[in-house]
Coordinates of C-alpha atoms and ligand atoms in Angstrom, one line a residue:
Chain A
M810 CA -13.8 14.3 -29.3
A811 CA -13.3 17.5 -31.4
K812 CA -11.3 19.6 -33.5
I813 CA -8.4 21.8 -31.8
S814 CA -7.4 25.2 -33.1
L815 CA -4.7 27.3 -31.6
Q816 CA -5.4 30.8 -32.9
D817 CA -2.3 33.2 -33.1
I818 CA -1.1 31.9 -29.6
R819 CA 1.8 34.0 -27.9
H820 CA 2.8 32.9 -24.4
S821 CA 5.6 34.3 -22.2
Y822 CA 6.0 33.3 -18.4
L823 CA 7.1 36.8 -17.9
S824 CA 4.3 39.0 -16.5
N825 CA 5.5 41.8 -18.5
P826 CA 7.1 40.3 -21.5
R827 CA 8.5 43.3 -24.0
L828 CA 10.9 41.7 -26.2
D829 CA 10.6 38.9 -28.4
V830 CA 12.8 36.5 -26.6
D831 CA 10.5 36.8 -23.4
F832 CA 8.1 34.5 -25.2
A833 CA 8.3 30.9 -24.8
L834 CA 5.7 30.4 -27.7
K835 CA 5.8 33.5 -30.3
H836 CA 3.3 33.2 -32.7
I837 CA 1.4 29.7 -33.1
D838 CA -1.4 28.7 -35.5
I839 CA -2.2 25.1 -35.7
V840 CA -5.3 22.9 -36.1
F841 CA -5.3 19.2 -34.8
E842 CA -7.9 17.5 -36.8
D843 CA -10.2 15.2 -34.9
G844 CA -9.1 11.8 -34.6
G845 CA -5.5 12.9 -35.5
A846 CA -2.1 11.5 -34.4
Y847 CA 0.3 14.3 -34.1
A848 CA 4.1 14.2 -32.9
L849 CA 5.4 17.5 -31.5
L850 CA 9.2 17.7 -32.5
G851 CA 11.5 19.8 -31.3
P852 CA 14.7 20.5 -29.3
S853 CA 14.5 20.9 -25.2
G854 CA 13.4 24.2 -24.5
C855 CA 12.0 25.2 -27.6
G856 CA 8.0 25.5 -25.8
K857 CA 6.6 21.9 -26.1
T858 CA 5.4 21.4 -23.0
T859 CA 4.2 24.8 -23.1
L860 CA 1.9 24.2 -25.7
L861 CA 0.5 21.2 -24.2
G862 CA -0.1 23.1 -21.4
I863 CA -2.0 25.9 -23.5
V864 CA -4.2 23.1 -24.9
S865 CA -5.2 21.6 -21.6
G866 CA -5.8 24.6 -19.8
L867 CA -2.7 24.4 -17.0
V868 CA -1.5 27.3 -18.9
S869 CA -3.5 30.3 -20.0
P870 CA -1.8 31.8 -23.0
T871 CA -0.7 35.7 -22.8
S872 CA -2.7 36.2 -26.3
G873 CA -4.7 34.4 -28.8
R874 CA -7.4 31.6 -28.7
V875 CA -7.8 28.0 -28.2
L876 CA -11.2 26.6 -30.0
F877 CA -12.3 23.1 -29.4
D878 CA -14.8 22.9 -32.5
E879 CA -16.1 26.1 -32.6
D880 CA -16.3 26.6 -29.0
D881 CA -13.8 29.2 -27.4
V882 CA -12.3 27.4 -24.5
T883 CA -9.2 29.7 -23.8
D884 CA -10.9 30.8 -20.5
M885 CA -12.3 27.2 -19.4
D886 CA -10.5 25.5 -16.9
T887 CA -8.8 22.0 -17.0
I888 CA -11.5 19.9 -15.8
H889 CA -13.8 21.1 -18.5
R890 CA -11.8 20.7 -21.1
H891 CA -12.1 16.6 -20.8
I892 CA -8.4 16.1 -22.1
A893 CA -5.9 13.4 -20.9
Q894 CA -2.0 14.6 -20.3
V895 CA 0.9 12.1 -19.5
F896 CA 3.9 13.9 -18.3
Q897 CA 7.4 13.1 -18.5
F898 CA 8.0 11.8 -15.2
P899 CA 5.3 9.3 -13.6
V900 CA 3.2 10.9 -11.3
I901 CA 1.5 8.8 -9.0
Y902 CA -0.7 8.7 -5.9
D903 CA 1.6 6.9 -3.4
T904 CA -0.7 5.9 -1.1
M905 CA -3.3 4.2 -3.2
T906 CA -3.2 1.0 -4.6
V907 CA -2.4 0.5 -8.6
F908 CA -6.4 -0.2 -9.2
D909 CA -7.3 3.2 -7.3
N910 CA -4.6 5.1 -9.1
L911 CA -6.2 3.9 -12.6
A912 CA -9.7 4.6 -11.2
F913 CA -8.9 7.9 -9.5
P914 CA -10.0 9.9 -12.9
L915 CA -13.2 7.9 -13.4
R916 CA -14.2 8.0 -9.6
N917 CA -13.8 11.9 -9.5
R918 CA -15.9 11.9 -12.6
K919 CA -18.7 9.8 -10.9
I920 CA -18.9 7.1 -13.0
P921 CA -20.4 3.8 -12.1
E922 CA -18.3 1.6 -9.9
T923 CA -19.0 -1.1 -12.4
D924 CA -17.9 0.8 -15.4
V925 CA -14.9 1.5 -13.4
S926 CA -13.7 -1.7 -12.7
S927 CA -14.3 -3.1 -16.1
R928 CA -12.3 -0.1 -17.6
V929 CA -9.6 0.0 -15.0
L930 CA -9.3 -4.0 -15.7
E931 CA -8.9 -3.5 -19.7
V932 CA -6.4 -0.9 -19.2
A933 CA -4.1 -2.7 -16.4
K934 CA -4.3 -5.7 -18.9
M935 CA -2.9 -3.5 -21.6
L936 CA -0.4 -2.1 -19.7
D937 CA 0.6 -5.2 -18.2
L938 CA -0.4 -4.2 -14.6
E939 CA -2.6 -6.8 -13.9
E940 CA 0.0 -8.5 -11.4
G941 CA -0.2 -6.8 -8.4
I942 CA -3.1 -4.2 -9.4
H943 CA -4.2 -4.6 -5.5
R944 CA -0.5 -3.8 -4.3
R945 CA 0.5 0.0 -3.4
A946 CA 1.5 1.7 -6.4
A947 CA 4.2 3.0 -4.6
S948 CA 5.9 -0.4 -4.7
L949 CA 6.7 -0.1 -8.2
T950 CA 9.6 0.4 -10.2
V951 CA 9.9 3.4 -12.4
D952 CA 8.7 2.0 -15.5
G953 CA 5.6 0.6 -13.7
K954 CA 4.9 4.0 -12.1
Q955 CA 4.8 5.8 -15.6
K956 CA 2.8 2.7 -17.0
I957 CA 0.3 3.9 -14.2
S958 CA 0.4 7.3 -15.4
L959 CA 0.0 6.4 -18.9
G960 CA -3.1 4.2 -17.6
R961 CA -5.0 7.0 -16.0
G962 CA -4.7 9.0 -19.5
L963 CA -6.1 5.9 -21.3
V964 CA -9.0 5.1 -18.8
R965 CA -11.1 7.7 -19.6
E966 CA -13.2 7.3 -22.5
D967 CA -14.6 10.8 -23.0
V968 CA -11.4 12.6 -24.2
N969 CA -11.1 15.5 -26.6
V970 CA -7.3 14.6 -26.9
M971 CA -4.9 12.8 -25.4
M972 CA -1.6 14.1 -24.9
F973 CA 2.0 12.5 -24.1
D974 CA 4.7 14.8 -23.0
E975 CA 7.8 12.4 -23.6
P976 CA 6.4 10.0 -21.8
L977 CA 8.8 7.2 -22.2
T978 CA 11.7 8.7 -21.3
V979 CA 12.2 7.0 -18.2
I980 CA 11.1 3.6 -19.6
D981 CA 13.7 1.2 -20.8
Q982 CA 14.3 0.5 -24.3
N983 CA 12.3 -3.0 -25.3
M984 CA 9.4 -1.7 -23.2
K985 CA 9.3 1.6 -25.2
W986 CA 9.2 -0.3 -28.5
E987 CA 6.1 -2.2 -27.1
L988 CA 4.4 0.7 -25.4
R989 CA 4.7 2.9 -28.4
S990 CA 3.0 0.4 -30.8
K991 CA 0.6 -0.2 -27.9
L992 CA -0.4 3.7 -28.1
K993 CA -0.3 3.4 -32.0
E994 CA -3.1 0.5 -31.7
L995 CA -4.9 2.2 -29.3
H996 CA -5.2 5.3 -31.5
Q997 CA -6.2 2.9 -34.8
N998 CA -9.1 1.5 -32.2
V999 CA -10.3 4.4 -30.8
R1000 CA -9.8 7.1 -32.9
T1001 CA -9.0 9.7 -30.2
T1002 CA -7.0 12.5 -31.3
M1003 CA -3.3 12.4 -30.0
I1004 CA -0.6 14.5 -29.2
Y1005 CA 3.1 12.9 -28.6
V1006 CA 5.9 15.5 -27.9
T1007 CA 8.9 13.9 -28.4
H1008 CA 12.7 14.8 -29.3
D1009 CA 13.5 11.5 -30.7
Q1010 CA 12.8 11.7 -34.6
T1011 CA 12.1 8.0 -34.8
E1012 CA 9.6 8.2 -31.8
A1013 CA 8.1 11.2 -33.6
L1014 CA 7.9 9.1 -37.1
T1015 CA 6.7 5.7 -35.7
F1016 CA 3.5 7.3 -33.9
A1017 CA 2.2 10.2 -35.9
D1018 CA 0.4 10.9 -38.9
E1019 CA 1.8 14.1 -39.0
V1020 CA 4.7 15.7 -37.5
L1021 CA 4.8 19.4 -36.3
A1022 CA 9.0 20.5 -36.1
F1023 CA 9.6 23.4 -33.8
K1024 CA 12.9 25.1 -35.1
P1025 CA 16.0 25.0 -32.6
V1026 CA 15.5 27.5 -29.3
R1027 CA 17.6 30.1 -30.0
Q1028 CA 16.2 30.9 -33.4
L1029 CA 12.7 32.2 -33.5
P1030 CA 11.0 29.3 -31.2
R1031 CA 7.6 29.5 -33.4
L1032 CA 6.5 26.4 -35.5
A1033 CA 8.6 26.4 -38.6
F1034 CA 7.5 23.7 -40.8
V1035 CA 4.4 21.3 -40.7
L1036 CA 5.5 17.8 -42.4
N1037 CA 2.8 16.1 -43.7
M1038 CA 4.2 12.4 -44.1
S1039 CA 1.3 10.2 -43.4
D1040 CA 1.8 8.0 -46.4
S1041 CA 5.8 7.8 -46.7
V1042 CA 6.5 7.3 -42.9
S1043 CA 3.9 5.2 -41.7
R1044 CA 5.6 2.7 -44.5
V1045 CA 8.6 3.3 -43.2
S1046 CA 8.4 2.6 -39.6
R1047 CA 6.9 -1.0 -40.3
Chain B
M22 CA 33.8 -17.4 0.0
I23 CA 36.8 -15.0 0.3
S24 CA 36.9 -14.0 4.0
K25 CA 38.0 -10.5 4.4
S26 CA 40.7 -9.6 7.2
V27 CA 39.0 -7.8 9.8
K28 CA 41.2 -4.9 11.0
Q29 CA 40.2 -4.3 14.9
S30 CA 42.0 -1.1 15.1
A31 CA 39.3 0.6 13.1
W32 CA 37.6 0.7 16.7
F33 CA 39.7 3.4 18.0
F34 CA 38.3 6.0 15.7
V35 CA 35.1 5.6 17.7
I36 CA 36.6 6.5 21.0
P37 CA 36.0 10.0 20.8
V38 CA 32.4 9.6 20.5
V39 CA 31.8 7.0 23.1
F40 CA 33.5 9.5 25.6
L41 CA 31.1 12.5 24.3
V42 CA 28.2 10.0 24.6
A43 CA 29.6 9.0 28.1
F44 CA 30.2 12.4 29.7
N45 CA 27.3 14.0 28.6
A46 CA 24.8 11.4 28.6
L47 CA 25.6 8.4 30.3
I48 CA 27.3 9.6 33.4
P49 CA 25.0 12.1 34.3
L50 CA 22.0 9.6 33.5
M51 CA 24.2 7.0 36.2
T52 CA 24.0 9.3 39.0
V53 CA 20.1 9.5 38.5
V54 CA 20.3 5.6 38.4
N55 CA 22.3 5.6 41.7
Y56 CA 19.8 7.6 43.4
A57 CA 17.0 5.8 42.4
F58 CA 18.1 2.6 44.0
Q59 CA 19.7 3.7 47.0
E60 CA 18.9 5.9 50.0
T61 CA 21.3 8.5 51.0
F62 CA 21.7 10.5 54.3
G63 CA 24.8 13.0 52.9
D64 CA 28.2 12.1 52.9
N65 CA 28.3 10.0 50.2
V66 CA 26.7 7.2 52.3
F67 CA 24.4 5.2 50.2
F68 CA 22.1 2.4 51.7
W69 CA 20.8 -0.1 49.1
E70 CA 16.9 0.1 48.3
G71 CA 16.3 -1.8 45.6
L72 CA 13.1 -1.0 44.0
T73 CA 11.7 0.4 46.8
W74 CA 11.2 3.9 45.4
F75 CA 9.8 3.1 42.2
E76 CA 7.0 0.8 43.7
Q77 CA 6.4 3.7 46.0
V78 CA 6.5 6.2 43.1
L79 CA 4.3 3.9 40.8
N80 CA 1.9 3.3 43.6
S81 CA 1.2 6.8 44.2
D82 CA -1.8 8.7 43.7
R83 CA 0.1 11.9 43.3
F84 CA 2.2 10.4 40.3
H85 CA -0.9 8.7 38.9
D86 CA -2.6 12.6 38.9
A87 CA 0.2 14.3 37.3
F88 CA 0.6 11.6 34.5
L89 CA -3.2 11.9 33.6
R90 CA -3.0 15.4 33.5
Q91 CA 0.1 15.0 31.3
I92 CA -1.7 12.8 29.2
M93 CA -4.5 15.2 28.7
F94 CA -2.6 18.0 28.5
T95 CA -0.2 16.6 25.5
S96 CA -3.4 15.0 23.6
I97 CA -5.3 18.2 23.7
I98 CA -2.3 20.3 22.2
L99 CA -1.6 17.9 20.0
L100 CA -5.0 17.6 18.9
I101 CA -4.9 21.1 18.2
E102 CA -2.0 22.3 17.0
V103 CA -1.5 19.4 14.4
P104 CA -4.7 20.4 12.0
L105 CA -4.0 23.8 12.7
G106 CA -0.6 24.0 11.9
I107 CA -1.4 22.3 8.8
A108 CA -4.6 24.3 8.0
I109 CA -2.2 27.7 8.2
A110 CA 0.5 26.0 6.3
L111 CA -2.1 25.1 3.4
S112 CA -3.4 28.8 3.4
M113 CA 0.0 30.2 3.2
P114 CA 1.2 31.3 -0.4
R115 CA 3.5 29.3 -1.9
K116 CA 5.6 32.1 -3.9
G117 CA 5.6 35.5 -4.1
P118 CA 6.6 38.4 -1.7
W119 CA 4.1 37.3 0.8
V120 CA 6.3 34.1 1.4
S121 CA 9.0 35.5 3.6
V122 CA 6.7 37.9 5.2
C123 CA 4.7 34.7 6.4
L124 CA 7.7 32.8 7.6
V125 CA 8.9 35.7 9.7
L126 CA 5.5 36.1 11.5
M127 CA 5.4 32.3 12.0
A128 CA 8.8 32.0 13.2
L129 CA 8.3 34.8 15.8
P130 CA 6.9 33.0 18.4
L131 CA 9.5 30.6 18.7
L132 CA 12.1 32.7 19.1
I133 CA 10.8 34.3 22.2
P134 CA 12.4 32.7 25.6
W135 CA 10.1 30.3 27.3
N136 CA 10.1 31.9 30.4
V137 CA 8.7 35.2 28.7
V138 CA 6.2 33.6 27.0
G139 CA 5.2 32.4 30.4
A140 CA 5.2 35.8 31.8
M141 CA 3.6 37.5 28.6
W142 CA 0.6 35.5 29.2
N143 CA 0.6 35.4 33.0
I144 CA 0.3 39.2 32.4
F145 CA -2.0 39.1 29.2
A146 CA -4.2 36.8 31.2
L147 CA -4.5 38.6 34.4
P148 CA -8.1 39.1 35.7
D149 CA -8.0 42.5 36.7
I150 CA -5.0 44.2 34.8
G151 CA -4.4 41.7 31.5
L152 CA -6.0 42.6 28.3
L153 CA -7.5 39.0 28.0
G154 CA -8.6 38.1 31.5
Y155 CA -10.2 41.9 31.8
S156 CA -11.8 41.6 28.4
L157 CA -13.3 38.3 29.3
N158 CA -14.7 39.6 32.7
A159 CA -15.9 42.6 31.1
I160 CA -18.1 41.0 28.5
G161 CA -19.8 38.7 31.5
I162 CA -17.6 35.7 31.5
D163 CA -16.2 34.8 34.4
Y164 CA -12.7 34.1 34.2
N165 CA -9.9 34.0 36.8
F166 CA -7.0 31.5 36.0
T167 CA -5.2 32.3 39.3
Q168 CA -8.7 30.7 41.3
Q169 CA -10.3 28.2 38.6
P170 CA -8.5 25.4 37.3
I171 CA -10.9 25.3 34.1
S172 CA -9.7 29.0 33.2
A173 CA -6.0 27.9 34.2
W174 CA -6.0 24.9 32.0
I175 CA -7.8 27.1 29.0
T176 CA -5.0 29.4 29.4
T177 CA -2.1 27.2 29.6
I178 CA -3.3 25.5 26.5
L179 CA -3.6 28.6 24.7
M180 CA -0.3 29.8 25.5
D181 CA 1.2 26.4 24.0
V182 CA -0.9 26.6 20.9
W183 CA 0.2 30.3 20.4
H184 CA 3.9 29.3 21.1
W185 CA 4.2 26.1 19.3
T186 CA 1.9 25.7 16.4
S187 CA 4.5 27.5 14.3
L188 CA 6.8 24.9 14.8
V189 CA 4.1 22.4 13.1
V190 CA 3.3 25.1 10.1
L191 CA 7.0 25.5 8.8
L192 CA 7.4 22.1 9.0
A193 CA 4.3 21.6 6.8
Y194 CA 5.1 24.3 4.6
A195 CA 8.4 22.8 4.0
G196 CA 6.6 19.4 3.4
L197 CA 4.1 21.3 0.9
T198 CA 6.4 23.3 -1.4
A199 CA 8.6 20.0 -1.8
I200 CA 5.6 18.6 -3.8
P201 CA 6.3 19.3 -7.6
E202 CA 4.1 21.1 -9.6
A203 CA 3.4 17.9 -11.9
Y204 CA 1.3 16.4 -8.8
Y205 CA -1.0 19.3 -8.7
Q206 CA -1.2 19.4 -12.6
A207 CA -2.0 15.6 -13.0
A208 CA -4.6 16.0 -10.3
K209 CA -6.2 19.2 -12.2
I210 CA -6.2 16.4 -15.3
D211 CA -7.7 13.6 -13.4
G212 CA -10.4 16.0 -11.8
A213 CA -9.5 16.1 -8.4
S214 CA -11.1 18.1 -6.1
K215 CA -9.8 20.1 -3.1
W216 CA -10.4 17.5 -0.6
A217 CA -8.8 14.4 -3.0
V218 CA -5.6 16.6 -3.6
F219 CA -5.1 17.0 0.2
K220 CA -5.8 13.6 1.1
W221 CA -4.0 11.7 -1.7
I222 CA -1.0 14.1 -2.5
Q223 CA -0.6 16.7 0.4
L224 CA -1.2 14.9 3.2
P225 CA 1.1 11.5 2.4
K226 CA 3.9 13.8 0.9
M227 CA 4.1 15.7 4.1
K228 CA 4.0 12.8 6.1
R229 CA 7.5 12.4 6.9
V230 CA 8.0 16.0 8.2
L231 CA 4.5 15.6 10.4
T232 CA 6.1 12.5 11.9
I233 CA 8.7 14.8 12.9
A234 CA 6.6 17.6 14.1
I235 CA 4.1 15.2 16.2
L236 CA 7.2 13.7 18.0
L237 CA 9.1 17.1 18.5
R238 CA 5.7 18.4 20.1
F239 CA 4.8 15.2 22.0
M240 CA 8.3 15.6 23.7
D241 CA 8.6 19.1 24.2
S242 CA 5.1 19.3 25.7
F243 CA 5.5 15.9 27.8
M244 CA 8.5 18.0 29.2
I245 CA 6.8 21.5 29.4
Y246 CA 8.3 23.4 32.4
T247 CA 9.4 27.0 32.0
E248 CA 6.3 28.5 30.5
L249 CA 3.8 26.5 32.8
I250 CA 5.9 27.3 36.3
V251 CA 5.7 31.0 35.0
L252 CA 2.4 31.1 33.9
T253 CA 0.5 29.1 37.0
G254 CA 2.9 27.6 38.9
G255 CA 1.2 24.2 38.7
G256 CA -2.4 25.8 40.2
P257 CA -4.4 27.0 41.6
G258 CA -4.0 23.9 43.7
N259 CA -2.4 21.2 41.9
S260 CA -4.6 21.5 39.0
T261 CA -2.0 22.5 36.5
T262 CA 0.7 20.4 38.0
L263 CA 2.2 18.4 35.1
L264 CA 5.0 15.7 35.2
S265 CA 7.9 17.8 35.1
I266 CA 6.8 20.2 38.1
D267 CA 5.6 17.5 40.4
L268 CA 9.2 16.0 39.6
V269 CA 10.5 19.4 40.4
K270 CA 8.3 19.6 43.7
L271 CA 9.5 16.2 44.6
A272 CA 13.3 16.4 44.3
L273 CA 13.9 20.3 45.1
G274 CA 10.7 21.1 47.4
Q275 CA 10.9 18.2 49.5
F276 CA 14.2 16.6 48.6
D277 CA 13.0 13.1 48.3
L278 CA 16.0 12.1 45.9
G279 CA 15.4 8.5 46.0
P280 CA 11.5 8.9 44.7
A281 CA 12.6 11.8 42.5
A282 CA 15.5 9.5 40.8
A283 CA 13.0 6.9 40.5
M284 CA 10.4 9.1 38.7
S285 CA 12.9 10.6 36.5
L286 CA 13.8 7.2 35.3
V287 CA 10.0 6.2 34.8
Y288 CA 9.6 9.7 32.9
F289 CA 12.4 9.1 30.6
F290 CA 11.5 5.3 29.9
V291 CA 8.1 6.7 29.2
V292 CA 9.2 9.4 26.5
L293 CA 11.3 7.1 24.9
L294 CA 8.5 4.2 24.9
I295 CA 5.8 6.1 23.3
C296 CA 8.1 7.6 20.8
W297 CA 9.5 4.6 19.8
V298 CA 6.1 2.9 19.1
F299 CA 4.9 6.1 17.3
Y300 CA 7.7 6.1 15.1
T301 CA 7.8 2.4 14.3
L302 CA 4.4 2.6 13.7
M303 CA 4.6 5.6 11.1
M304 CA 7.6 4.1 9.2
K305 CA 6.3 0.3 9.0
N306 CA 3.1 1.9 7.4
E307 CA 5.7 3.9 4.8
Q308 CA 7.2 0.3 4.0
Q309 CA 4.0 -1.5 2.5
Ligands
ATP1682 N1 6.5 27.6 -15.2 C1 7.8 28.4 -15.9 N2 8.1 29.4 -15.5 C2 9.2 30.3 -16.5 N3 9.5 29.9 -17.5 C3 9.4 28.8 -18.1 C4 8.4 27.8 -17.3 N4 8.0 26.8 -17.8 C5 9.2 26.6 -19.0 N5 9.6 28.1 -19.0 C6 10.5 28.2 -20.1 O1 9.7 28.4 -21.1 C7 10.3 27.7 -22.4 C8 10.1 26.8 -23.2 O2 10.0 25.7 -22.1 P1 8.9 24.2 -22.0 O3 8.9 23.3 -20.8 O4 7.5 24.6 -22.8 O5 10.1 23.4 -23.6 P2 9.9 22.1 -23.9 O6 9.9 21.9 -25.4 O7 8.9 21.2 -23.1 O8 11.5 21.6 -23.3 P3 11.9 20.1 -22.8 O9 12.0 19.3 -24.1 O10 13.1 20.3 -22.0 O11 10.9 19.5 -21.9 C9 12.0 27.4 -21.9 O12 12.9 28.6 -22.2 C10 11.6 27.4 -20.3 O13 12.8 27.9 -19.7
MG1683 MG1 9.0 19.4 -22.0

C-alpha cells in the first residue's frame, strides 16, 4: 500500500508532439492518498485510460514523475509496481477454468497453492462465481467473464492500488448496482487505494470518497477541478 | 403449431450449383470409379472386376512402402514447419515499417512456381556444381542426393520447409495480430511470463488459423508431386517415391489403369478421412 503521486505528468501518443492538442494528458498533478476511494470522471477521450496506464506502467509518460510513497517508479515495469487493474471489456484466459483464471495472478507470483485456493474461493464467493468454478471460462456469459476480470484484480492482497476502468459497462443494470456496492464494501474492509474510472456521475458519486473530474475533451484535457465530496455525497448515495 | 407452407420450387435455385459441382467434381471422379471396378482393353469395352484392383493395391508391398514414406514425409515436415512457422511469426514485428518488408520476404517462396522450386533446389544441391552440395562436400560431409537416400530425404525436406513454412508464418501472424492489446496488458498486470503469455493467450488465439495451416500443409504435402519429381524424380531407387509419384508411375508409366484408379480412390479417402478426423477433434475441443 502506498500513497501515489503524479507530478507534472504530460503524455502524448505521438513520437514528436509540439502543439498542445498533440497531448492526451497536458498537465497532471494529483496525489492519491493511501487507502482512498477515488473516482475519475470525464467524457470519452479525455485521457482517463491513459492516466491509469501511467499509474500501472503500461504507458510511460512523455514527461513527469510517478511516485509510490517516496519512491520514483516512473521507469519501473508493471509487474514490480504491484497494482491490479480491470479493463473495460472482459479479458479472460479462454482455455483455463474459472478457478485457474482467478488463481493465475497468484500462481505467477509463486504464492503457495493452499493460500491460492482459499483466496480464490473467497473471491469467487464474493462475485457469485462459485457455481461452475471448474468449468471453462470461455463458456460464461459476458457478465460472468467481466466478473472473472474483476476477480483477478481482487484476489491479490499485496497491491498498492486497484484500478477499475469503466468495469461495469458490459454488466446488466441490477448486477451493476450489486457489484458496485460489493466494491465499496470491499474497500471498507481492506482499505486498499481504489481508482474507479467512469463517465457516469451516479456511479462516481456512489463509489468514491473523492471525485476527480476532467473537463470536456476539446478544451484543455487537464484536471480541471477536484471535488472533495466525501461527506455530503456518501450520505446522498445511501 | 402453425404449419408453414413449403414451396418446393425453391429447389430450382440450387440447380446451377448442382451442375457446377457435377461437372467439375462428380463426373470426373466417376470416370475414376469406372476404371477402379472394371477392366478395359480399349474401344470402350469394360469387364466388371469388383474389388479385385482394391485388393491388389491394398495388399501390395509397393503401396505399403509408398504409403509409409508418405506418412513419414508429411509428419516430418509438419513437425518442422508448424513450430518453426509459429516461432518466426512470434519474432516478426507487430507494427512499424519493417512489417511490410517481413511480409513480402515471407511471401516470396510462395510465389515461385512449383517446378521452379524443384529445379532451383536441384541445381542448388548438386554435389559437383551446386552451392549447397559443393560446400557440404568441401567441408568434408559426404553428400550426394542423387545417390544417397538419406541425402535425398534431407534435401526434399529442406526444400519443402523452405517453400512452405511461409504459409504457416503468414497464417500464424494473422492470428497474432488479431489479439487485442488488452490481453497483453492484462497479462502484464497478472505478472505472466513470456511463456505463460504464449501458452495461455497467443496459442489459444491462434488455434483456428493453425488448424487451417495444419490442414493445408497436411493435404498439400500428402499430394506433393511437382517439386519432388523435378528434384529427385522419386529416387535414388524408390527412396523418395511418395504416393503421388507412385500413382503416376503406375498409371502413366505402366498404364495399369485399374489398380491406379483403385489407388486414387484409396488415396482420396485417406486424405479425406484424416482431415475429417483432425478437424472434428479440433472443433470438439473448442466447444467444451
Ligand atoms: N494507443 C493509443 N495511440 C494513440 N492515441 C491514443 C491511444 N490511446 C488513446 N489515444 C488517444 O488519447 C486520448 C485519450 O484517450 P483515453 O483512452 O485515455 O481516453 P478515455 O478518457 O479513457 O476515453 P474513454 O472514455 O473512451 O475510454 C484520445 O484522444 C485517444 O484517441
Ligand atoms: Mg478509456
